Each structure stands twice: as C-alpha cells, then as structure tokens.
CSV table of C-alpha atoms and ligand atoms in Angstrom, one decimal:
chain,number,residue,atom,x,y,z
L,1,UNK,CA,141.0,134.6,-41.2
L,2,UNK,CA,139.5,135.3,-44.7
L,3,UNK,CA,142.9,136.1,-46.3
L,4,UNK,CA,143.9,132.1,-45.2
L,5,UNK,CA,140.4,130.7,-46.1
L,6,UNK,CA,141.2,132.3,-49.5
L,7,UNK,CA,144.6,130.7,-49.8
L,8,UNK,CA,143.5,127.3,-48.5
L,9,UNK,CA,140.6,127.6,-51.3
L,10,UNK,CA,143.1,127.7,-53.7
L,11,UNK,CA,144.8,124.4,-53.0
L,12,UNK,CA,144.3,121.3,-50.2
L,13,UNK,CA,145.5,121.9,-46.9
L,14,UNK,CA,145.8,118.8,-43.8
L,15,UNK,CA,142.0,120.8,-42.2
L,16,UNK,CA,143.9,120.2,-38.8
L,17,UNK,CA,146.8,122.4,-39.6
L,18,UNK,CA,144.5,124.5,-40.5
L,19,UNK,CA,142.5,124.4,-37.4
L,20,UNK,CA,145.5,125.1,-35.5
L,21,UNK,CA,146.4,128.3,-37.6
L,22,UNK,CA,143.2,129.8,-36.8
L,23,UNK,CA,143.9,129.7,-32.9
L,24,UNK,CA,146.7,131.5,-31.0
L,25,UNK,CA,148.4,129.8,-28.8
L,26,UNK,CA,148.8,132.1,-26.0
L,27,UNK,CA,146.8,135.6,-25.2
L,28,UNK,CA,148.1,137.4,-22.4
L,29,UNK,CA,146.0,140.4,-20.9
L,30,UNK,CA,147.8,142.6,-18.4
L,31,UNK,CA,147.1,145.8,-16.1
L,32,UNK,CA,149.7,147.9,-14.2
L,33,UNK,CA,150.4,151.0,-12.5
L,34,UNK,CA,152.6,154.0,-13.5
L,35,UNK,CA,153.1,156.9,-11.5
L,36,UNK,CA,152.4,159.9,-13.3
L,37,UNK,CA,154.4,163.3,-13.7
L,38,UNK,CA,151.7,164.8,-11.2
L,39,UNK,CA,152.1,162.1,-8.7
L,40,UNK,CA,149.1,160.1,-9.2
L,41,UNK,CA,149.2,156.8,-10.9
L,42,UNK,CA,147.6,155.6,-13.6
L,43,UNK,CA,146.1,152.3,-14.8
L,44,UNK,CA,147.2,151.0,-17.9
L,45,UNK,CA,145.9,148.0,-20.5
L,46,UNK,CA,148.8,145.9,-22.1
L,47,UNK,CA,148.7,143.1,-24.4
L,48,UNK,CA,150.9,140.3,-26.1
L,49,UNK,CA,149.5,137.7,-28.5
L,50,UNK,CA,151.6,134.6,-29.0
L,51,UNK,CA,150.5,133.1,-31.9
L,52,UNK,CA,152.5,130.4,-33.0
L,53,UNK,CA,156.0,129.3,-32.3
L,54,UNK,CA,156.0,126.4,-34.8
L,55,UNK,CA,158.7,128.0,-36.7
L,56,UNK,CA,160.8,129.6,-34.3
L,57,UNK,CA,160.2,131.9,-30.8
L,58,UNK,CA,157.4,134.1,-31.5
L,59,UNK,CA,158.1,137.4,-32.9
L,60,UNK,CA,156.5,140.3,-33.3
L,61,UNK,CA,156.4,144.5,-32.6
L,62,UNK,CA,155.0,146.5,-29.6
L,63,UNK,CA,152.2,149.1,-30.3
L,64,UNK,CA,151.3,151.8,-28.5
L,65,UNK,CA,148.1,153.3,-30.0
L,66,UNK,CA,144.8,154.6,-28.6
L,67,UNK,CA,143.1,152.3,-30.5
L,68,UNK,CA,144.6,149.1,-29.4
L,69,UNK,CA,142.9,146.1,-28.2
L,70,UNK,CA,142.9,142.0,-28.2
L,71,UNK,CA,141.6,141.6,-31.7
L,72,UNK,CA,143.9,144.2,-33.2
L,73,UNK,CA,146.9,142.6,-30.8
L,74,UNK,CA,145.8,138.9,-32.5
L,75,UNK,CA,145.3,140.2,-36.2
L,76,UNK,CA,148.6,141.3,-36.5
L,77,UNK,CA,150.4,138.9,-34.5
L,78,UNK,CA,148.7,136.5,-36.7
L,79,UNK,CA,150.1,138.2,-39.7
L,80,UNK,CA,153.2,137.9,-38.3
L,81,UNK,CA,152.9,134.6,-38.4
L,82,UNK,CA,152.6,134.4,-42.0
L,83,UNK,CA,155.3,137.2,-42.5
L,84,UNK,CA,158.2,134.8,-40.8
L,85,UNK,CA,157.0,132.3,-42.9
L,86,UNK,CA,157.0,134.2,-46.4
L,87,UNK,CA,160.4,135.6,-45.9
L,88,UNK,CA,161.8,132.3,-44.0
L,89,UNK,CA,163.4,133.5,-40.9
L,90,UNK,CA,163.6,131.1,-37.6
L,91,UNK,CA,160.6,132.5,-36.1
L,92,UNK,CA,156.9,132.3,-35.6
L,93,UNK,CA,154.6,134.8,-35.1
L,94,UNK,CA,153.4,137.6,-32.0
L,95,UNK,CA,152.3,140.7,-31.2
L,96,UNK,CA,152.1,143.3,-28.2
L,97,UNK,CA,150.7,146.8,-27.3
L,98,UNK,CA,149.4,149.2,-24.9
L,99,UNK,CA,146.1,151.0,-25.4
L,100,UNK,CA,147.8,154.5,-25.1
L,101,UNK,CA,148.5,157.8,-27.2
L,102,UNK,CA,152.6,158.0,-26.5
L,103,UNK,CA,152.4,161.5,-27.5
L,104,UNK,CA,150.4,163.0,-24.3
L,105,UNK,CA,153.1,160.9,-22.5
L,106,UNK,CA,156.2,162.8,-20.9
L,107,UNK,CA,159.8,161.1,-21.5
L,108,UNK,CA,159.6,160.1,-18.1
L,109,UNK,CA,156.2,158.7,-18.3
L,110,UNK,CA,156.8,156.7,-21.6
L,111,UNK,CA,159.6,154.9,-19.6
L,112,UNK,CA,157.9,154.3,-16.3
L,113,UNK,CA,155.4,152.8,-18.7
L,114,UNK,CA,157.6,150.9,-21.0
L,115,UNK,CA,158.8,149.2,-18.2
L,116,UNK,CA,155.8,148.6,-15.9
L,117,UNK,CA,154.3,146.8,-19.0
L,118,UNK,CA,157.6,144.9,-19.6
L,119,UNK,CA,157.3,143.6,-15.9
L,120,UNK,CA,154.2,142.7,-16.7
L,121,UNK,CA,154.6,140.1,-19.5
L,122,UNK,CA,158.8,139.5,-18.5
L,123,UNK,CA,157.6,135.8,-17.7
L,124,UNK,CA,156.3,134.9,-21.3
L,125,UNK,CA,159.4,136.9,-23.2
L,126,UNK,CA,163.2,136.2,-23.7
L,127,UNK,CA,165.5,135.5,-26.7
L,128,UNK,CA,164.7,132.2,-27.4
L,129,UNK,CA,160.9,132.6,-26.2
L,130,UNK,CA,159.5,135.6,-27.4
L,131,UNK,CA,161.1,138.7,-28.9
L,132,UNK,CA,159.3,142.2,-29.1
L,133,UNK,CA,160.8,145.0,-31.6
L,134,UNK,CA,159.1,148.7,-32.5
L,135,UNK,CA,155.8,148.9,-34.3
L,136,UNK,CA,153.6,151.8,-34.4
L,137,UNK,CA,154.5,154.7,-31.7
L,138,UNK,CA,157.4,152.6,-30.5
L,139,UNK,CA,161.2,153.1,-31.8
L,140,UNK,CA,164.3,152.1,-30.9
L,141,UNK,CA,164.5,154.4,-27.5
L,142,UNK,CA,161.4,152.0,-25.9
L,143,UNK,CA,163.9,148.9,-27.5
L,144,UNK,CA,166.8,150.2,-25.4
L,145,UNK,CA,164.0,150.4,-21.9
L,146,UNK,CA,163.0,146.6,-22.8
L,147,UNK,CA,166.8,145.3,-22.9
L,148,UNK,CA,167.7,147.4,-19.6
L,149,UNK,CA,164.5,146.4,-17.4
L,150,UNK,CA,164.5,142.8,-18.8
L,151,UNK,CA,168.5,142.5,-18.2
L,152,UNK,CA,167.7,144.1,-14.6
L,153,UNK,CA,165.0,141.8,-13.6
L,154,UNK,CA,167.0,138.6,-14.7
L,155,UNK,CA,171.1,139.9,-13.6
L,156,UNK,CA,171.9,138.9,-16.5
L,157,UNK,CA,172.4,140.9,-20.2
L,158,UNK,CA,170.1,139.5,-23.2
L,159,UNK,CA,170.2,141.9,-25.5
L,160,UNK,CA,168.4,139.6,-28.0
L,161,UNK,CA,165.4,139.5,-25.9
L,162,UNK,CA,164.2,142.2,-28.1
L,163,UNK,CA,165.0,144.0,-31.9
L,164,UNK,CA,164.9,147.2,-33.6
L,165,UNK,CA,167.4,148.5,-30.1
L,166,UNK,CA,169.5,151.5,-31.1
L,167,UNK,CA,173.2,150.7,-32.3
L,168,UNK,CA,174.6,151.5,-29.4
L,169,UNK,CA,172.3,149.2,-27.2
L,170,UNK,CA,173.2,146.4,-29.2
L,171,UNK,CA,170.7,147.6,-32.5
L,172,UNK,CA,172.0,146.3,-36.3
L,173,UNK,CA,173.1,148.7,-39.0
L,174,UNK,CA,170.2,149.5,-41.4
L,175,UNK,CA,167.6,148.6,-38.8
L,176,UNK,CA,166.3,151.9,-39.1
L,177,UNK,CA,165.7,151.6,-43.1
L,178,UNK,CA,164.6,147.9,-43.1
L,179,UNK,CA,161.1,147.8,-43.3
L,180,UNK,CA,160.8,150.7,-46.4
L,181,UNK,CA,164.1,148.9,-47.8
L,182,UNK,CA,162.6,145.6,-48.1
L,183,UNK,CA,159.7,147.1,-49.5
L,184,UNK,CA,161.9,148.5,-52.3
L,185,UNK,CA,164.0,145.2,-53.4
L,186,UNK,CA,160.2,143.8,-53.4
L,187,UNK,CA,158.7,146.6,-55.6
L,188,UNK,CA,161.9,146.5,-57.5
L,189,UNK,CA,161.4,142.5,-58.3
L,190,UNK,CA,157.4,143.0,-58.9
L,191,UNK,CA,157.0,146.5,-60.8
L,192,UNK,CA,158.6,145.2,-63.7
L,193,UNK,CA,155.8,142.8,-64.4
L,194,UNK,CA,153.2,146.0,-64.1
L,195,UNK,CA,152.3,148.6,-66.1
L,196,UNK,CA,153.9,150.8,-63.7
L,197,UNK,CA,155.8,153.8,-65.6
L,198,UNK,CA,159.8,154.5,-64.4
L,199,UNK,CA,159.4,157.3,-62.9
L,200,UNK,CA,156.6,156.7,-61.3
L,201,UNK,CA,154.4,159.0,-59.3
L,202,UNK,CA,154.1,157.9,-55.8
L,203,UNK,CA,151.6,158.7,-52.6
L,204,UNK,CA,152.8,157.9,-49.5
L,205,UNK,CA,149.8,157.2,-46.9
L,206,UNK,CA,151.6,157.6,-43.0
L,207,UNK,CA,154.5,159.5,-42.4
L,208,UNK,CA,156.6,157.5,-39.7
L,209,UNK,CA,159.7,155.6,-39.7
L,210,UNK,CA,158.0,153.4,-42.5
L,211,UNK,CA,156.4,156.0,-44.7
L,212,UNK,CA,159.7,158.2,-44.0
L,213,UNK,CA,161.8,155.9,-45.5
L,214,UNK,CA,160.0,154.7,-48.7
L,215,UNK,CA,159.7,158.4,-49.6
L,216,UNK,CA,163.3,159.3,-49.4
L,217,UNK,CA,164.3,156.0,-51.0
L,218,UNK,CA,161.7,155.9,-53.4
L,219,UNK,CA,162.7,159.5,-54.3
L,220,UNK,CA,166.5,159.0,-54.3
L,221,UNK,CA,165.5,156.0,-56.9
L,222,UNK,CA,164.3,158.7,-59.3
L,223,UNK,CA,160.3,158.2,-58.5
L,224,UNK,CA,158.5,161.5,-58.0
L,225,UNK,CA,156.8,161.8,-54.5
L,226,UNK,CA,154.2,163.7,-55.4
L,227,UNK,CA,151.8,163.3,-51.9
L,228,UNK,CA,152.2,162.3,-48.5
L,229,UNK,CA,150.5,162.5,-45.1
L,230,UNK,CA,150.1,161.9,-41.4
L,231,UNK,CA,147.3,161.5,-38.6
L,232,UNK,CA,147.0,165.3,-39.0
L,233,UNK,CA,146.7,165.5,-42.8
L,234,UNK,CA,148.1,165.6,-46.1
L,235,UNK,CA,150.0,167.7,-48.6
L,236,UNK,CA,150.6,167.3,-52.6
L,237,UNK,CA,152.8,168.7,-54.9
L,238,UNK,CA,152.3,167.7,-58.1
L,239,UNK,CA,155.8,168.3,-59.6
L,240,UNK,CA,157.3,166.2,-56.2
L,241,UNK,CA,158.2,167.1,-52.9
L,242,UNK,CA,161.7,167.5,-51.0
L,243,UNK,CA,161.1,164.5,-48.7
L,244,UNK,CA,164.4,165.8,-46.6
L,245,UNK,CA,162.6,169.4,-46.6
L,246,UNK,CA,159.1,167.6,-45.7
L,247,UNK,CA,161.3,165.5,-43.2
L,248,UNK,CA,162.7,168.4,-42.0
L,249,UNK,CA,159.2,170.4,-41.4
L,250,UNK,CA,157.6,167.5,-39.7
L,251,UNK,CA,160.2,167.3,-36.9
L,252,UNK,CA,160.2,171.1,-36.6
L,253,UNK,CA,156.0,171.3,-36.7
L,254,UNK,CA,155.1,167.7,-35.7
L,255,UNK,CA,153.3,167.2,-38.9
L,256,UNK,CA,154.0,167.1,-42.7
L,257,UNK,CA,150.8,169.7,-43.0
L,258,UNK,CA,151.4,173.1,-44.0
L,259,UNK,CA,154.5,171.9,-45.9
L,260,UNK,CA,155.3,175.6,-47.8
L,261,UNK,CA,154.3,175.5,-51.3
L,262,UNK,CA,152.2,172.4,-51.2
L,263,UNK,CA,148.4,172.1,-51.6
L,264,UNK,CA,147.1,170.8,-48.1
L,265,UNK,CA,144.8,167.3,-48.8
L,266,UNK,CA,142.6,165.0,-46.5
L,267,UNK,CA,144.2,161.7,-45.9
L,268,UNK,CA,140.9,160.6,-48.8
L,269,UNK,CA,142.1,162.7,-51.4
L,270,UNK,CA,145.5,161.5,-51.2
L,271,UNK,CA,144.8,157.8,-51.6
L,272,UNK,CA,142.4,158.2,-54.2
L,273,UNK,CA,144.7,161.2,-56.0
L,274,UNK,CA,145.9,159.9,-59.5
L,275,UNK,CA,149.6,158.2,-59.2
L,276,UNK,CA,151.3,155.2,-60.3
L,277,UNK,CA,152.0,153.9,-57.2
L,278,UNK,CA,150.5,154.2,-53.6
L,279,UNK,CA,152.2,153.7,-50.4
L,280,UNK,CA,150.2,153.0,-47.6
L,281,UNK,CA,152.7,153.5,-44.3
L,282,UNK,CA,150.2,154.1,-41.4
L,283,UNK,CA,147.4,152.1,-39.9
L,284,UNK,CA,144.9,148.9,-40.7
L,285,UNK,CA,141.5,149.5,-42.9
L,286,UNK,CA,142.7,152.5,-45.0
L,287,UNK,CA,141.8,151.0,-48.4
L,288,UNK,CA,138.3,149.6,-48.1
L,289,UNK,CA,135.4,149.1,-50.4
L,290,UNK,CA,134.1,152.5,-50.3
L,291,UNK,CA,137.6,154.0,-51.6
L,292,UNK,CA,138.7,150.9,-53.7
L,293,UNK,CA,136.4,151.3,-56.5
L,294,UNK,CA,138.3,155.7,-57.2
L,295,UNK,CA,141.4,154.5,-56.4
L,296,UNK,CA,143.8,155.2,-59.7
L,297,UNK,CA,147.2,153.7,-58.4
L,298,UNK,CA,148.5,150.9,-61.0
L,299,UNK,CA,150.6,149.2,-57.8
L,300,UNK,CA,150.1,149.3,-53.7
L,301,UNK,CA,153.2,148.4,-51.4
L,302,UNK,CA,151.3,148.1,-48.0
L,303,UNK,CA,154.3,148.6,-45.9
L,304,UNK,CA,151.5,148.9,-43.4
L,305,UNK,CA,150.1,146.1,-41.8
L,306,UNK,CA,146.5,145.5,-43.3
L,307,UNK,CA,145.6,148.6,-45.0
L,308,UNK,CA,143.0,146.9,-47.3
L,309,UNK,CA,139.9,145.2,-46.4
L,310,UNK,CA,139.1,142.2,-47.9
L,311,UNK,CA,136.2,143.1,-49.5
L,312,UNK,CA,138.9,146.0,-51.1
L,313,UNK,CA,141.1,143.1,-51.7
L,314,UNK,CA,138.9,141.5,-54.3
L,315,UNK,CA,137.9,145.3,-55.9
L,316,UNK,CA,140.7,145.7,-56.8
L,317,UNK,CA,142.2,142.1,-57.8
L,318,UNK,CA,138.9,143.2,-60.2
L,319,UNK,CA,140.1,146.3,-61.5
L,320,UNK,CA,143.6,144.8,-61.8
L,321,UNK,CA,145.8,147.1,-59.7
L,322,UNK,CA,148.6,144.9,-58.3
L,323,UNK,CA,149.2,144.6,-54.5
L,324,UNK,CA,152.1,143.7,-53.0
L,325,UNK,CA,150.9,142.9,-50.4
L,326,UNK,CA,151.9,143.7,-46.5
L,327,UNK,CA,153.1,140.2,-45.5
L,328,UNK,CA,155.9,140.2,-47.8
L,329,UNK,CA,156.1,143.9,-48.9
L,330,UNK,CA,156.8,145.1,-44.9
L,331,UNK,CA,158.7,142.0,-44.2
L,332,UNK,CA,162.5,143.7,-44.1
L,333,UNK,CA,161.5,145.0,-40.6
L,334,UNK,CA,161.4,141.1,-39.3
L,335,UNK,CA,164.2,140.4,-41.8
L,336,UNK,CA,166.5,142.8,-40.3
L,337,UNK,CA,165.2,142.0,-36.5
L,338,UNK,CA,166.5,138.3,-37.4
L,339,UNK,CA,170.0,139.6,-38.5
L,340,UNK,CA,169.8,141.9,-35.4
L,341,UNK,CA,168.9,138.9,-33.3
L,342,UNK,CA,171.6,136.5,-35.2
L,343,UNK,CA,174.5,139.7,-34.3
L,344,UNK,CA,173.5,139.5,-30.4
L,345,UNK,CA,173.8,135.7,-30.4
L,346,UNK,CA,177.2,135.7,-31.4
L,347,UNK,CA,178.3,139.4,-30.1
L,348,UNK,CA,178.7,140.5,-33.8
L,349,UNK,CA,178.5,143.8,-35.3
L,350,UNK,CA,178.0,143.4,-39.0
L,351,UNK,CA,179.1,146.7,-41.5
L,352,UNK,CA,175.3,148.2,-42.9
L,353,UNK,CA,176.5,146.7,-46.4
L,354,UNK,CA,176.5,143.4,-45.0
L,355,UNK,CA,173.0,143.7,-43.8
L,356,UNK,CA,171.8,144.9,-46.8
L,357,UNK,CA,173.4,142.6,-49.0
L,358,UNK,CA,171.8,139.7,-46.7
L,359,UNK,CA,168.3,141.7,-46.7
L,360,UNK,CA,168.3,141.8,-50.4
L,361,UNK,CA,168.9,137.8,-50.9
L,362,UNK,CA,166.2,137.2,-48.2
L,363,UNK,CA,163.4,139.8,-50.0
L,364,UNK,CA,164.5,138.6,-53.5
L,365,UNK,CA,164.2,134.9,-52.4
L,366,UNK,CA,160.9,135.6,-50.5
L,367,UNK,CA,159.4,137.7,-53.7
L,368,UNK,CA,160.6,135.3,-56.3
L,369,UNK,CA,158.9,132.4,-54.3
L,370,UNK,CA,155.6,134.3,-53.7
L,371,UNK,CA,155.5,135.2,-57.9
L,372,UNK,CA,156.0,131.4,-58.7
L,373,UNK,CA,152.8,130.2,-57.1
L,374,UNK,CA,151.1,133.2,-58.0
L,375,UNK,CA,152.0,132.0,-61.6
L,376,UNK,CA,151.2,128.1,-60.7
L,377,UNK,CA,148.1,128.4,-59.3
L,378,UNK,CA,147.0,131.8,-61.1
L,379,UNK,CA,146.2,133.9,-57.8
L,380,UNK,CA,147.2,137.7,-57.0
L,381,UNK,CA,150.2,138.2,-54.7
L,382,UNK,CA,148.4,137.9,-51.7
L,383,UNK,CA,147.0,134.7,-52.0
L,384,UNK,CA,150.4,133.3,-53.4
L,385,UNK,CA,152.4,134.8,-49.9
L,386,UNK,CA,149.8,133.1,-48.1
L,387,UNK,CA,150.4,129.4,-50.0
L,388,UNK,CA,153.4,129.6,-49.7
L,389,UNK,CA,153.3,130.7,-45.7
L,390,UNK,CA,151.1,128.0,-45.2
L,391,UNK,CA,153.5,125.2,-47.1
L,392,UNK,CA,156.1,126.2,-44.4
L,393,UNK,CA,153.9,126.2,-41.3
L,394,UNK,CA,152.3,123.3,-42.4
L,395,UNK,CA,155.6,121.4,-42.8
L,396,UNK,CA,156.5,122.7,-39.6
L,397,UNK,CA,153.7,121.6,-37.6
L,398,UNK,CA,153.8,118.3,-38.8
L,399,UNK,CA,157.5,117.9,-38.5
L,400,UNK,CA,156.9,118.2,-34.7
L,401,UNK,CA,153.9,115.9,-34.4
L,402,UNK,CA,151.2,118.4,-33.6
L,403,UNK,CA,148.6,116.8,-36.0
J,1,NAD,P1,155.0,155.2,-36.9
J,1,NAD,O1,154.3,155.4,-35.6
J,1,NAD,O2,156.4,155.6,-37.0
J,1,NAD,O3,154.2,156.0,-38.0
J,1,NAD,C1,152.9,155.9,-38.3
J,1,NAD,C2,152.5,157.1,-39.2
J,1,NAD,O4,151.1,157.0,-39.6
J,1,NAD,C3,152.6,158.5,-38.5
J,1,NAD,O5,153.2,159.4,-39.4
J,1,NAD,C4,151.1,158.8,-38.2
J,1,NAD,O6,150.9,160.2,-38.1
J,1,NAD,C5,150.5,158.3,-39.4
J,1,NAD,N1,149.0,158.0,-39.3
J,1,NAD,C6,148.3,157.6,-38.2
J,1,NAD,N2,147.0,157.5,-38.5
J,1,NAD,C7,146.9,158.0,-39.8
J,1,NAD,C8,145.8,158.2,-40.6
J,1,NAD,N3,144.6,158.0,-40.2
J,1,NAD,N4,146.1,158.7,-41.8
J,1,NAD,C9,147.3,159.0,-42.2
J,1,NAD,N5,148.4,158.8,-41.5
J,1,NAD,C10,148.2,158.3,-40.3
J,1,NAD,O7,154.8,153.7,-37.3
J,1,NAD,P2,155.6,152.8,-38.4
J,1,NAD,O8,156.6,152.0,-37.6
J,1,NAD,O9,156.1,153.6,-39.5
J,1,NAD,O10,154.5,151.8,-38.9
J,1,NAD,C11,153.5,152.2,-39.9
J,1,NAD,C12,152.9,150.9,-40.4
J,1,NAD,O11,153.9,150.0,-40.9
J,1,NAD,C13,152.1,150.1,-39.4
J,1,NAD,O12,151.0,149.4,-40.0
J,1,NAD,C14,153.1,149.1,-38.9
J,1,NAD,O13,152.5,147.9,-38.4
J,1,NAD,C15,153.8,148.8,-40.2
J,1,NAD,N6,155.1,148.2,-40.1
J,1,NAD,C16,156.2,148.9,-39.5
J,1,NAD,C17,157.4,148.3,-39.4
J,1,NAD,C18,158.6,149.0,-38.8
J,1,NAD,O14,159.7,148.4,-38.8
J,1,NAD,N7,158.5,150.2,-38.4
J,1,NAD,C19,157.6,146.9,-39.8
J,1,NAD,C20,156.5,146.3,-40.4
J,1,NAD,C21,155.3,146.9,-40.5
C-alpha cells in the first residue's frame, strides 16, 4: 500500500480508483484434511486472494511456505495485480498458498495435499476465472495435480485452468526459464543507463527455480557469479562459481553450502558482499533498512517478490543504487504463463524460440514504458512501474463503470 501511495503522490489519480485498488475483491480462507503416510490425517490452512479481475481473470502463483498467511497471500496477490498491468497481459491479479514446509511432506502427501486444497477453492478457479501457476515450493509436478483433480472434478479437460504445468501436461516451452529470462531482457534494457561494469560481478540471494536460472544465464552472458545462497546458507567465490557444478551439488546435497572450494557465507554477508549487481531470488523483507545503508551493489533485479522494505526503498533511491524492481523485473513468469495460457486455448504448441521471441517484445515493451515515466515525472523505477500499472487499471475500471 505504500509503494501505490508513492506512485499516486507523484501524479493525480480518480481517489475512487484508488479506493478500489486498496481492497481485494475476494479472500478465500480454507481448511481440509489429508491423510497422512502414518494413517492419521492432518488439518491443513489454505488460502487464495483474488484481488482484482479488472484486467482480465485473476492470476497469480500457489505458495507453499511455513510462513504463509492472509496478509502475505494479499501482498503478493496485490502485486500481482500491478505485475499484469506493467507487462500488459489480459489478466488481473491473485494469489494462493498453504501454510506448510513441502519438504517434510512425502510425494504422496504433497499430492493428497495439492489436491485436497484444490477441492477446496475448485469453485472460485477455472480458465477464464482464476488461474494458479508455481510460486515458492510449488513447480510444475503440483501444476500437473491442479489440471488432473480440477479436470476430474468437472469431466471435462481445462488444461488452462492453471500455468507453469510441465510440457507434457500441456506446459509451454521456456516456462521453466521465464521468470530469470525476463529478468535478463529487463536488466539488459536498464544496465546500460547504470554505472554497472560489463562483466559485472553478481550475488544471487535464493537458489530455486528463479535464482537457478539468473545464475546460469547471467553467467553464460559473461557476468561473474561470484556468491549465491539458499535457506541453508551461502558460498562465495571470488573468481566465480560453476553455476552447473553448484547446480549440480545442490541437487546431490540439497543445498548450495559446502560447495568445494568456496568460502561458506551467511545469507548477510552475501547481500551486503561488494558486487556490481545483486540478485535477490528467495523471499519478501531481505533488503531492509538495517542492511540498505552496507549494501555495495550498483543494480538489484528483485526477481523475488518484495525483497526490499520500503523504508530500504527510499535508502537506497538515496544512495543511488538502481532497482529494478520486482513488478517488472520478475514479470517473465506471468508473461510466459499468458503464452502458456494463449497455447491451451487454441491446443497450440509453440517452438521455445517462439516464446522467447514473444517474451522479449513483451519485457522490452514493458521496460521501455516503465523508463519513459520514470524520465517524465523524474521517479526511480519502481514508482514509474507503478504509474504506469495504475494508468492501465485505472482505464480499466472506468471502462467498465465501476466508479
Ligand atoms: P523456489 O522455492 O524454487 O526457491 C526459493 C529459494 O530461496 C530456495 O533456494 C530457498 O532455499 C531459498 N531461500 C528461502 N529462504 C531463504 C533465505 N532466508 N535466504 C536465502 N535463501 C532462501 O522459489 P522460486 O519460484 O524460485 O521463487 C523465488 C522468488 O521469486 C519468490 O519471491 C517468488 O515469489 C518469486 N517469483 C518466482 C517466479 C517463478 O516463476 N518461479 C515468478 C515470479 C516471482
């Protein structure tokens, strides 16, 4: 809510679009059973946040993350709202999860689960309603349980009732990549206008699908990854790692620590480390005002949804350091779900080159929009992705008569 009282600061927005932007439209709350490996069943607590559908069905991931609740559900769905907006895909914004650590889950268990929740919420989701897709400790085997148990309950198939599937479920080429690939035609389009050297020496906060990707692409781009980390710490190497060797570790040890021949770092020291450009890939509140003020990055891609606080927002729009910021730099995972979405309505298949070529024209246009009214009205990037979100919604919302 502060990020869009900063951007409607900057220039006059109708106050009753604006009232309606600060409400969701529809918070869902749900409990249900799973039977257990052991036998006995256990209660679990699921959520979906619809937020706004002015622009489309609402869209938005699935979380499954001890830490989940109805204001982190709302934040991000929110978020999402702007995000569909920035990059200019048919859809609003939403947001689900399940307060739960998948990995003390069996195979079994994280299915059972997966669908008991999707029973639970299968009247407020379809393909032209609502449509899920992966988010943090979700991936495209949970996609592939959503299609089945929805296409079950209904006798009918949908497979567009839900993105990120696997390709053989229905999933688009380059799915897999989108999110850290977006992030790279965005960085590409915005580190030009930096001090940012070529190579540059990168840090890569999170180590999933997200902060997996940037690495190897980032690295295969001729930047040096010099640190990266997970929920179980981190490692540097100041002349660069192998990010297929760290890969390769983490699936073998379940964590990038202990990486041979790299100094082993707390998840502080990394982000605060000196490189050129920082990478946070894992979780909300990482850059905050306590850190902001020793951070010696010249550029942040939050591929993560809200890494910085606000009050580390305006540290360091102070100190300079350019953020590009999650709504538009993580916006190739909804960009991709919509081309995903566009192949099941039609039963297409598209090559990977195709989707890429129609990623790149849909980050390019998003990032060249958000850096013109960051020049016009002489805000960071943030504020600019926000203006411009909030010239679509608004149009939007008063195209349909709402205000
Ligand atoms: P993921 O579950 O695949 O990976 C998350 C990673 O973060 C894991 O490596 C985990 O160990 C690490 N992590 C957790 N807590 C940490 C901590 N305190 N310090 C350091 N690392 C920590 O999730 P993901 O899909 O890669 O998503 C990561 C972020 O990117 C989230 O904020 C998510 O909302 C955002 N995002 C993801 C996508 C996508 O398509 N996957 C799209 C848009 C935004």
């Amino acid at each position: 809510m502060k990020q869009l009282d900063d951007a409607a600061a900057v220039i006059a927005f109708d106050p009753a679009v604006f009232e309606i932007l600060r409400h969701p439209q529809r918070t869902v709350e749900t409990t249900f059973p799973v039977k257990m490996d052991d036998g006995a069943s256990r209660i679990f607590s699921g959520y979906r946040v619809q937020y706004s559908n002015a622009r489309g069905p609402y869209k938005g991931g699935i979380r499954y993350h001890p830490a989940v609740d109805m204001d982190e559900v709302m934040a991000l769905a929110f978020w999402m709202t702007i995000k569909t907006a920035v990059v200019n895909v048919p859809f609003g914004g939403g947001k689900g999860g399940v307060t739960v650590d998948p990995k003390k889950l069996s195979l079994g268990e994280r299915e059972r689960m997966t669908r008991a929740f999707i029973r639970s919420i299968d009247d407020i989701i379809g393909s032209k309603k609502d449509v899920p897709a992966p988010d943090v400790g979700t991936g495209p085997e949970e996609m592939a349980w959503i299609a089945d148990e929805v296409s079950r309950l209904r006798g009918v198939a949908d497979p567009g009732v839900v993105t990120g599937k696997p390709i053989e479920a229905g999933g688009s080429e380059g799915r897999n990549k989108a999110t850290a690939q977006g992030g790279m035609y965005a960085l590409q389009a915005i580190r030009a206008a930096g001090d940012v050297p070529s190579p540059a020496r990168v840090a890569v906060q999170g180590f999933g699908n997200a902060g997996q990707w940037i690495a190897r692409l980032l690295a295969e781009g001729g930047d040096l990854v010099v640190g990266v980390s997970d929920s179980k710490g981190g490692i540097i190497k100041e002349d660069g790692l192998d990010v297929a060797a760290v890969t390769s570790h983490k699936e073998a040890t379940g964590s990038v620590a202990g990486f041979p021949g790299a100094k082993t770092v707390t998840n502080a020291e990394l982000l605060t480390g000196e490189r050129d450009i920082l990478v946070p890939s894992a979780l909300e509140n990482q850059i905050t005002a306590e850190n902001a003020p020793r951070l010696r990055a010249k550029l942040i891609l939050e591929l993560a949804n809200g890494p910085t606080t606000p009050e580390a927002d305006a540290i360091l729009r102070e100190r300079g350091i350019i953020v590009i910021p999650d709504v538009l730099a993580n916006a190739g995972g909804v960009a991709v779900s919509y081309l995903e979405w566009e192949q099941n309505r039609t039963g297409a298949h598209w090559p990977e080159s195709e989707v890429l070529e129609r990623l790149a024209t849909i980050m390019s246009e998003a990032t060249v929009a958000v850096r013109e009214r960051a020049l016009r009205y002489g805000v960071d990037f943030r504020r600019a992705a926000f203006i411009l979100a909030l010239e679509r919604l608004s149009e939007a919302i008063k195209s349909k008569g709402w205000v």
